[in-house]
JSON list of C-alpha atoms and ligand atoms in Angstrom, two decimals:
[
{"chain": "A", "resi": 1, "resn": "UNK", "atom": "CA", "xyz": [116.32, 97.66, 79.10]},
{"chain": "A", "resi": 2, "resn": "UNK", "atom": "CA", "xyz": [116.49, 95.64, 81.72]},
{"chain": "A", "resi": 3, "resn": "UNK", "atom": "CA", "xyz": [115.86, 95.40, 85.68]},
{"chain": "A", "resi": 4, "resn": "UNK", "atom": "CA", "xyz": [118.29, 94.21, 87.69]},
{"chain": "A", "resi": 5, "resn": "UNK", "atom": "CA", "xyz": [116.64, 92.70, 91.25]},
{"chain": "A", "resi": 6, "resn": "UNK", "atom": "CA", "xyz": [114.72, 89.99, 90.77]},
{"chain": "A", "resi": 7, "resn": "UNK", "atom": "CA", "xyz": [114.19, 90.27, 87.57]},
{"chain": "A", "resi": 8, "resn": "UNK", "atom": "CA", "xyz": [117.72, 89.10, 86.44]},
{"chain": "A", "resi": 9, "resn": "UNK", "atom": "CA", "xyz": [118.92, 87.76, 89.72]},
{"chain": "A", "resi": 10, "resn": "UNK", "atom": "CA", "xyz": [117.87, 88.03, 93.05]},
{"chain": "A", "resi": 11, "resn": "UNK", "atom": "CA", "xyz": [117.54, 90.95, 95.00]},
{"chain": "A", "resi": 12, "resn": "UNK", "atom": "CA", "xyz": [121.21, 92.50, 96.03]},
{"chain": "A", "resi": 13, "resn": "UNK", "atom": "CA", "xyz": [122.29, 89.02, 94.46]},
{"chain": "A", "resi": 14, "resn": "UNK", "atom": "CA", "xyz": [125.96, 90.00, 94.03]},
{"chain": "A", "resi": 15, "resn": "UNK", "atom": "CA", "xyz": [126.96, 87.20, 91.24]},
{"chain": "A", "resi": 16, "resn": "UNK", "atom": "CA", "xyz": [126.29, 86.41, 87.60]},
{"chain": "A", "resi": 17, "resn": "UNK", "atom": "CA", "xyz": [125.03, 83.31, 87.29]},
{"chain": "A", "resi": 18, "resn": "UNK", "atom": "CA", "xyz": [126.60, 81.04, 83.82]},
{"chain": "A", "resi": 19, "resn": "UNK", "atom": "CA", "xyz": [123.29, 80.83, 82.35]},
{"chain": "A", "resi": 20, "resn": "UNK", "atom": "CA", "xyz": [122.30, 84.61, 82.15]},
{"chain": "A", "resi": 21, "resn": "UNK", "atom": "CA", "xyz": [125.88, 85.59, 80.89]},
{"chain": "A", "resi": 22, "resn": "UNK", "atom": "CA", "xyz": [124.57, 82.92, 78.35]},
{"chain": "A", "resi": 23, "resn": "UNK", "atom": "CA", "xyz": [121.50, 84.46, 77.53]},
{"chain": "A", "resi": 24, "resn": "UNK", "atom": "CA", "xyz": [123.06, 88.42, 77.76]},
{"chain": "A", "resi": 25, "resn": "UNK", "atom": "CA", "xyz": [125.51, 86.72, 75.25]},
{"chain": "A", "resi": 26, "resn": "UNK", "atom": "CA", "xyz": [123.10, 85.49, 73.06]},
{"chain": "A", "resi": 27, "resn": "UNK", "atom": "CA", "xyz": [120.93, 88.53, 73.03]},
{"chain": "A", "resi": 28, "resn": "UNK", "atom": "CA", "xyz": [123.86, 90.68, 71.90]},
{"chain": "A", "resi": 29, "resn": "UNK", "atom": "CA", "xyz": [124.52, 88.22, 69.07]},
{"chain": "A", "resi": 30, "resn": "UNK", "atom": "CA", "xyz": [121.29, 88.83, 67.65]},
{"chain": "A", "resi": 31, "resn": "UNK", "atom": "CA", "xyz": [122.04, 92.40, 68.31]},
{"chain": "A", "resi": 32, "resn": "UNK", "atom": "CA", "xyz": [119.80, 93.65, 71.28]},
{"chain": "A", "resi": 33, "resn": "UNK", "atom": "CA", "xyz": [121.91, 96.32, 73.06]},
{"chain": "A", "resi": 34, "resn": "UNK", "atom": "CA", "xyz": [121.15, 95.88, 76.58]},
{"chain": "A", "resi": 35, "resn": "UNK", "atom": "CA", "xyz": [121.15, 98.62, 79.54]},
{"chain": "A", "resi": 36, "resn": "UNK", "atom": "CA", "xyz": [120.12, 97.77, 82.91]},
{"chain": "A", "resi": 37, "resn": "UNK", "atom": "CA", "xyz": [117.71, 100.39, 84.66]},
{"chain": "A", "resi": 38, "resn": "UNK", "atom": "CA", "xyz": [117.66, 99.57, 88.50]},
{"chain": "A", "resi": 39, "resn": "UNK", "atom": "CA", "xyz": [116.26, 102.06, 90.76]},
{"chain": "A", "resi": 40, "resn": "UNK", "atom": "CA", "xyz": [119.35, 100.21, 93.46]},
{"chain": "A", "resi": 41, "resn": "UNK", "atom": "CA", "xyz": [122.41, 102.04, 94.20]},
{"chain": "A", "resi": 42, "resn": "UNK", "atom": "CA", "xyz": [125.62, 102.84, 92.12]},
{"chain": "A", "resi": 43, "resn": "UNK", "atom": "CA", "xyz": [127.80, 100.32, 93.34]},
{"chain": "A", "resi": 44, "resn": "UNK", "atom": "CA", "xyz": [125.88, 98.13, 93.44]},
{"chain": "A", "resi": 45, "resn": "UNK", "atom": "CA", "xyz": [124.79, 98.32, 90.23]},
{"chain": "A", "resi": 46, "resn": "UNK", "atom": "CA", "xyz": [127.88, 99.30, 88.16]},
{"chain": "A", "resi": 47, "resn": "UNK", "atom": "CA", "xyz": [129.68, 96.39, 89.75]},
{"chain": "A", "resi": 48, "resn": "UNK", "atom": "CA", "xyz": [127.30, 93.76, 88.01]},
{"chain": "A", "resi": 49, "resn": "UNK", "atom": "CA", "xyz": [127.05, 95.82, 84.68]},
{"chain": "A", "resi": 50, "resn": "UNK", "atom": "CA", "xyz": [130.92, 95.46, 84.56]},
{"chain": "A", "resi": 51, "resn": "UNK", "atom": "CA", "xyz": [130.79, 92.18, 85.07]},
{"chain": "A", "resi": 52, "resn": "UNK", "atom": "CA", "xyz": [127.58, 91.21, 82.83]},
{"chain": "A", "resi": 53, "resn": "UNK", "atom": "CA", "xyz": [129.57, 93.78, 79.98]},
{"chain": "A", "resi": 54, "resn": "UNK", "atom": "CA", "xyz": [126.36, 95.61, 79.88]},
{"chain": "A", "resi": 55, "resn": "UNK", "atom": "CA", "xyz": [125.70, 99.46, 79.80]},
{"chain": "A", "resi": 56, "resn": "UNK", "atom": "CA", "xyz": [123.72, 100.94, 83.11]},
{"chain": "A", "resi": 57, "resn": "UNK", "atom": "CA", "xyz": [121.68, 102.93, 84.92]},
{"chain": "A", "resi": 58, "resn": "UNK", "atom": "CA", "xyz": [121.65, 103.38, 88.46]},
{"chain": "A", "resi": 59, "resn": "UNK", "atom": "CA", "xyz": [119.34, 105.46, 91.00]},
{"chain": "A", "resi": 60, "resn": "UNK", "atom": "CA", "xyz": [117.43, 105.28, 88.02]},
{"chain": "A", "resi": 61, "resn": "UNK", "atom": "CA", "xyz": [114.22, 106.99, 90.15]},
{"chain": "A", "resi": 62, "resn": "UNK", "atom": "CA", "xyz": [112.11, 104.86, 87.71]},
{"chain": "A", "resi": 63, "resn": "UNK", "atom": "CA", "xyz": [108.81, 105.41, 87.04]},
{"chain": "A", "resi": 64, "resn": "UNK", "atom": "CA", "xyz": [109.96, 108.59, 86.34]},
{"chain": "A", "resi": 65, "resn": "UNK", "atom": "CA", "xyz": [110.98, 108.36, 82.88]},
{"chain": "A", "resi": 66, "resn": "UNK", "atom": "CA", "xyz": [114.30, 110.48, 82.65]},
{"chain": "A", "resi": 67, "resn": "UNK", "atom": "CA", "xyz": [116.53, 107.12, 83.47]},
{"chain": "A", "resi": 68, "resn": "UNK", "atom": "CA", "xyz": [114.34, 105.36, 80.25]},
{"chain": "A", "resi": 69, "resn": "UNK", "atom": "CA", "xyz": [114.82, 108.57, 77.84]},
{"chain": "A", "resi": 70, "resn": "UNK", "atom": "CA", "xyz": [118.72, 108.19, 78.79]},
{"chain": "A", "resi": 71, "resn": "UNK", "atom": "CA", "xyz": [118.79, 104.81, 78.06]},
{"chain": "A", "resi": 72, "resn": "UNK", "atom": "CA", "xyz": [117.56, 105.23, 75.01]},
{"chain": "A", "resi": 73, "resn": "UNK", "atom": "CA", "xyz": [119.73, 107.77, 74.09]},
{"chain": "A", "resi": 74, "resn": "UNK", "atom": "CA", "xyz": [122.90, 105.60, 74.78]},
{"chain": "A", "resi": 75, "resn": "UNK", "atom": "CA", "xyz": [122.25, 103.44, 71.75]},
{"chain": "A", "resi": 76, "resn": "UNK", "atom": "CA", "xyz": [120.17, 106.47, 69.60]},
{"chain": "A", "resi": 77, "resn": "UNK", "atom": "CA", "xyz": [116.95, 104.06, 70.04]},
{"chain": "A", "resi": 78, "resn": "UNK", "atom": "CA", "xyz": [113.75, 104.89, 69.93]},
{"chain": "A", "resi": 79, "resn": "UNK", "atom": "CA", "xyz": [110.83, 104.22, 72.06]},
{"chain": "A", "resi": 80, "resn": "UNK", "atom": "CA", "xyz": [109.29, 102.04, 69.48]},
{"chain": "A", "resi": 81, "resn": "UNK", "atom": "CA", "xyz": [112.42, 99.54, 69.01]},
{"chain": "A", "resi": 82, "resn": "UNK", "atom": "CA", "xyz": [112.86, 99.30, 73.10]},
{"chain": "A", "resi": 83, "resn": "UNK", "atom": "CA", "xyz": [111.90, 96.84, 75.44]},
{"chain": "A", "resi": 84, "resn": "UNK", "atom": "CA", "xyz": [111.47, 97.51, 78.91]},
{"chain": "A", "resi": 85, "resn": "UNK", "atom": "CA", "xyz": [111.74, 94.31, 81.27]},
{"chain": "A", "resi": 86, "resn": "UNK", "atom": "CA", "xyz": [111.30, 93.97, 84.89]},
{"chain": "A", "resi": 87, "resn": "UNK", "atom": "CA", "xyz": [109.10, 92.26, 87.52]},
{"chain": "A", "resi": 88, "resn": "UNK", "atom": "CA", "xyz": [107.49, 95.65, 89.14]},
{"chain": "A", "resi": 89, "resn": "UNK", "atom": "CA", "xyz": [104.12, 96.71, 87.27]},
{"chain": "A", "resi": 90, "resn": "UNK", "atom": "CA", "xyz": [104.46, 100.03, 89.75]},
{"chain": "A", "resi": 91, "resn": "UNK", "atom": "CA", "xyz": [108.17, 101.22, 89.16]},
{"chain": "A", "resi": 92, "resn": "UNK", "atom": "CA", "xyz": [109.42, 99.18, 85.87]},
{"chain": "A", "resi": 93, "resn": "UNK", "atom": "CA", "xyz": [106.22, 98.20, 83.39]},
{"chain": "A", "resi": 94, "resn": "UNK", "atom": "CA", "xyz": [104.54, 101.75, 84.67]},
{"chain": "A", "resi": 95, "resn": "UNK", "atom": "CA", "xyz": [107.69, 104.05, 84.05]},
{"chain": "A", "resi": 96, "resn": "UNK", "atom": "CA", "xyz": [108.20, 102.39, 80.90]},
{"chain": "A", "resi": 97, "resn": "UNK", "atom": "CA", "xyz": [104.61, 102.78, 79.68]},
{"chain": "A", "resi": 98, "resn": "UNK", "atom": "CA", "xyz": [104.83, 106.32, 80.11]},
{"chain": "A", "resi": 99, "resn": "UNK", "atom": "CA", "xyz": [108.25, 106.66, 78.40]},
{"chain": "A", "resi": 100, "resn": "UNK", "atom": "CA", "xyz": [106.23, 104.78, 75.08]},
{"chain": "A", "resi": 101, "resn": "UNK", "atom": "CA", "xyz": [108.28, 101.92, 75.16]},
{"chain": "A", "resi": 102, "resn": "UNK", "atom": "CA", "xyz": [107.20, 98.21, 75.07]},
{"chain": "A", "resi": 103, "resn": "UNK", "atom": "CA", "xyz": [106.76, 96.95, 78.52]},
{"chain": "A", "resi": 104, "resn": "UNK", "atom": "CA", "xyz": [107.31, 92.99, 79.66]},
{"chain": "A", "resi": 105, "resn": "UNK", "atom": "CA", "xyz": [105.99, 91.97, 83.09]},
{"chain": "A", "resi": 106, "resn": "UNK", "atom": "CA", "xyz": [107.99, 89.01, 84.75]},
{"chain": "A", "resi": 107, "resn": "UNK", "atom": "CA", "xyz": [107.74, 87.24, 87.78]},
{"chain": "A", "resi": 108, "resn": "UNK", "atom": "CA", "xyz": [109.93, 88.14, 90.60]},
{"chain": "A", "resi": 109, "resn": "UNK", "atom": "CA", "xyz": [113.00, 85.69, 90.84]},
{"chain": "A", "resi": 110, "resn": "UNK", "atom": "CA", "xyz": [112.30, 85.36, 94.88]},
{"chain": "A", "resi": 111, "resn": "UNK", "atom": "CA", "xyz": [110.65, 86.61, 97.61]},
{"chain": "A", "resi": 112, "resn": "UNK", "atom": "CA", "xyz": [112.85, 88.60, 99.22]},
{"chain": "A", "resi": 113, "resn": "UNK", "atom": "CA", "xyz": [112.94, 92.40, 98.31]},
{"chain": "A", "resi": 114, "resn": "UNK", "atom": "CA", "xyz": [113.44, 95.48, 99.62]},
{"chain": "A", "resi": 115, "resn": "UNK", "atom": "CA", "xyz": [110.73, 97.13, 102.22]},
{"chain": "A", "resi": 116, "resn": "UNK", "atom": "CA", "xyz": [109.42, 99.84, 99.82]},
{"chain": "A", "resi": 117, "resn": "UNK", "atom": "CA", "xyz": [108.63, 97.24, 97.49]},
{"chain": "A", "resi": 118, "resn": "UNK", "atom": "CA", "xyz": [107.28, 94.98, 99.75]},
{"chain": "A", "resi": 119, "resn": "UNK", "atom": "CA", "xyz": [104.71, 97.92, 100.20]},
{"chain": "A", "resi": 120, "resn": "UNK", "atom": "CA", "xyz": [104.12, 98.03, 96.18]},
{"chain": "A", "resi": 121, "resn": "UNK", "atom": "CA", "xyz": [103.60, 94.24, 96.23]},
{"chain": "A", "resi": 122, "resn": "UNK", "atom": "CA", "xyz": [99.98, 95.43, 97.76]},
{"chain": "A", "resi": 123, "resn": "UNK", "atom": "CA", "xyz": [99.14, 97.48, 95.41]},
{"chain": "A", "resi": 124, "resn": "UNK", "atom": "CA", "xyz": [100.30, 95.32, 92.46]},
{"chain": "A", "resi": 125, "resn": "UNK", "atom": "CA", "xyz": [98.73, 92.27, 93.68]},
{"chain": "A", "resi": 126, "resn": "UNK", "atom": "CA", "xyz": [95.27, 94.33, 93.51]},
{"chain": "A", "resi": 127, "resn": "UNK", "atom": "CA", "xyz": [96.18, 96.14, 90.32]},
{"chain": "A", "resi": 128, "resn": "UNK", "atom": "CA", "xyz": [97.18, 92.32, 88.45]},
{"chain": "A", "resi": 129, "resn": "UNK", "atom": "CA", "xyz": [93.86, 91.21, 90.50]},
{"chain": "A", "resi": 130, "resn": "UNK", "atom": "CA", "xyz": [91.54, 93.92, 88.30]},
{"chain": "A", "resi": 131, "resn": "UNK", "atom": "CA", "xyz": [93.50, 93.13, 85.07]},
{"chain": "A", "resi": 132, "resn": "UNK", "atom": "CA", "xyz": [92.99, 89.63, 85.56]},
{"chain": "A", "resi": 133, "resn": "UNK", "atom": "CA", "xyz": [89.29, 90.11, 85.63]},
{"chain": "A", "resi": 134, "resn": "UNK", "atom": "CA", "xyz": [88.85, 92.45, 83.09]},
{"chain": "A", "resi": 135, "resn": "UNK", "atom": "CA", "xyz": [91.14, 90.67, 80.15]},
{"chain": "A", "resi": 136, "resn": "UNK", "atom": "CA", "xyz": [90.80, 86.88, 81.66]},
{"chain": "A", "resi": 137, "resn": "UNK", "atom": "CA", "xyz": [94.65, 86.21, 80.93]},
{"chain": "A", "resi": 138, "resn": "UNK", "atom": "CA", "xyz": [94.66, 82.37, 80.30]},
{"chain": "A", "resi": 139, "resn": "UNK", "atom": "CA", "xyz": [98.90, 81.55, 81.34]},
{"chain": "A", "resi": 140, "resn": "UNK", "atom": "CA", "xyz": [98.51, 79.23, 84.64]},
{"chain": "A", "resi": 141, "resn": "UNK", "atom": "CA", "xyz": [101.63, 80.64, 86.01]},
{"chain": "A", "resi": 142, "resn": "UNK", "atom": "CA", "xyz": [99.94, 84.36, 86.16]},
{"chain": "A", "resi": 143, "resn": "UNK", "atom": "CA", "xyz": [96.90, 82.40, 87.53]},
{"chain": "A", "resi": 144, "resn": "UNK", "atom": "CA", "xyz": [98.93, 80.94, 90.04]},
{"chain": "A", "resi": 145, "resn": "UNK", "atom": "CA", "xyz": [100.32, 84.37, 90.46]},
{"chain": "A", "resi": 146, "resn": "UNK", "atom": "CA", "xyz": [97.25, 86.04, 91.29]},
{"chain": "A", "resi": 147, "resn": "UNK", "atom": "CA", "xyz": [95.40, 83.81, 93.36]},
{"chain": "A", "resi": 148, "resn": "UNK", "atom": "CA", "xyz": [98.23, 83.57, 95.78]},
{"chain": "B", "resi": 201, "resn": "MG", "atom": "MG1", "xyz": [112.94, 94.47, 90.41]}
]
């Protein structure tokens, strides 16, 4: 399961770029099915799943975990052999934590997002701030991340 802004392009980014459609290629090959779970509207959404050839979920109120149970339940998966990714600790990693799935943080593709999350950003940046401390992750790109 996948996010859609800016986690696999850039907030209401309307076009596929060559090298994901690569990559979702790729993935499918070694047979990952792939839904994306965006908390953006329908169109929005369903327009770049029909492009990218990948199954959806819009509106997907995550961290509520309905959207992540339906998911699931497209492809008969279970929580244990799904992947959640996305670049929000608060909506995506959170939601998916709670559904039992595994969860993979990611750094926002760019900087421009949408208000509400702009508001999250706060939180997150104190949240990834504590966990930082407390497990002393070693990567120098979340380092760089956290002492922006
Ligand atoms: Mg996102």
């Amino acid at each position: 399961m996948f996010d859609l802004d800016n986690t696999l392009v850039p907030w209401n980014h309307p076009d596929l770029p060559e090298p994901l459609m690569q990559w979702l290629e790729l993935a499918r090959k070694h047979g990952f099915e792939i839904c994306i779970l965006s908390n953006n509207s329908g169109p929005r959404v369903r327009e770049f799943a029909k492009r990218a050839g990948v199954a959806y979920i819009a509106d997907a109120g995550k961290p509520q975990t309905a959207a992540y149970y339906e998911a699931m339940n497209k492809f008969s998966a279970s929580p244990e052999e799904t992947v959640m990714v996305g670049d929000q600790l608060l909506t995506d990693i959170h939601g998916g934590r709670k559904a039992g799935v595994y969860t993979v943080l990611v750094l926002p593709i760019a900087k421009s997002e949408w208000w509400g999350t702009r508001i999250n950003r706060q939180v997150e940046k104190l949240i990834l701030y504590m966990l930082h401390r407390k497990f002393r992750f070693s990567s120098p790109v979340q380092k760089k991340e956290f002492h922006e």
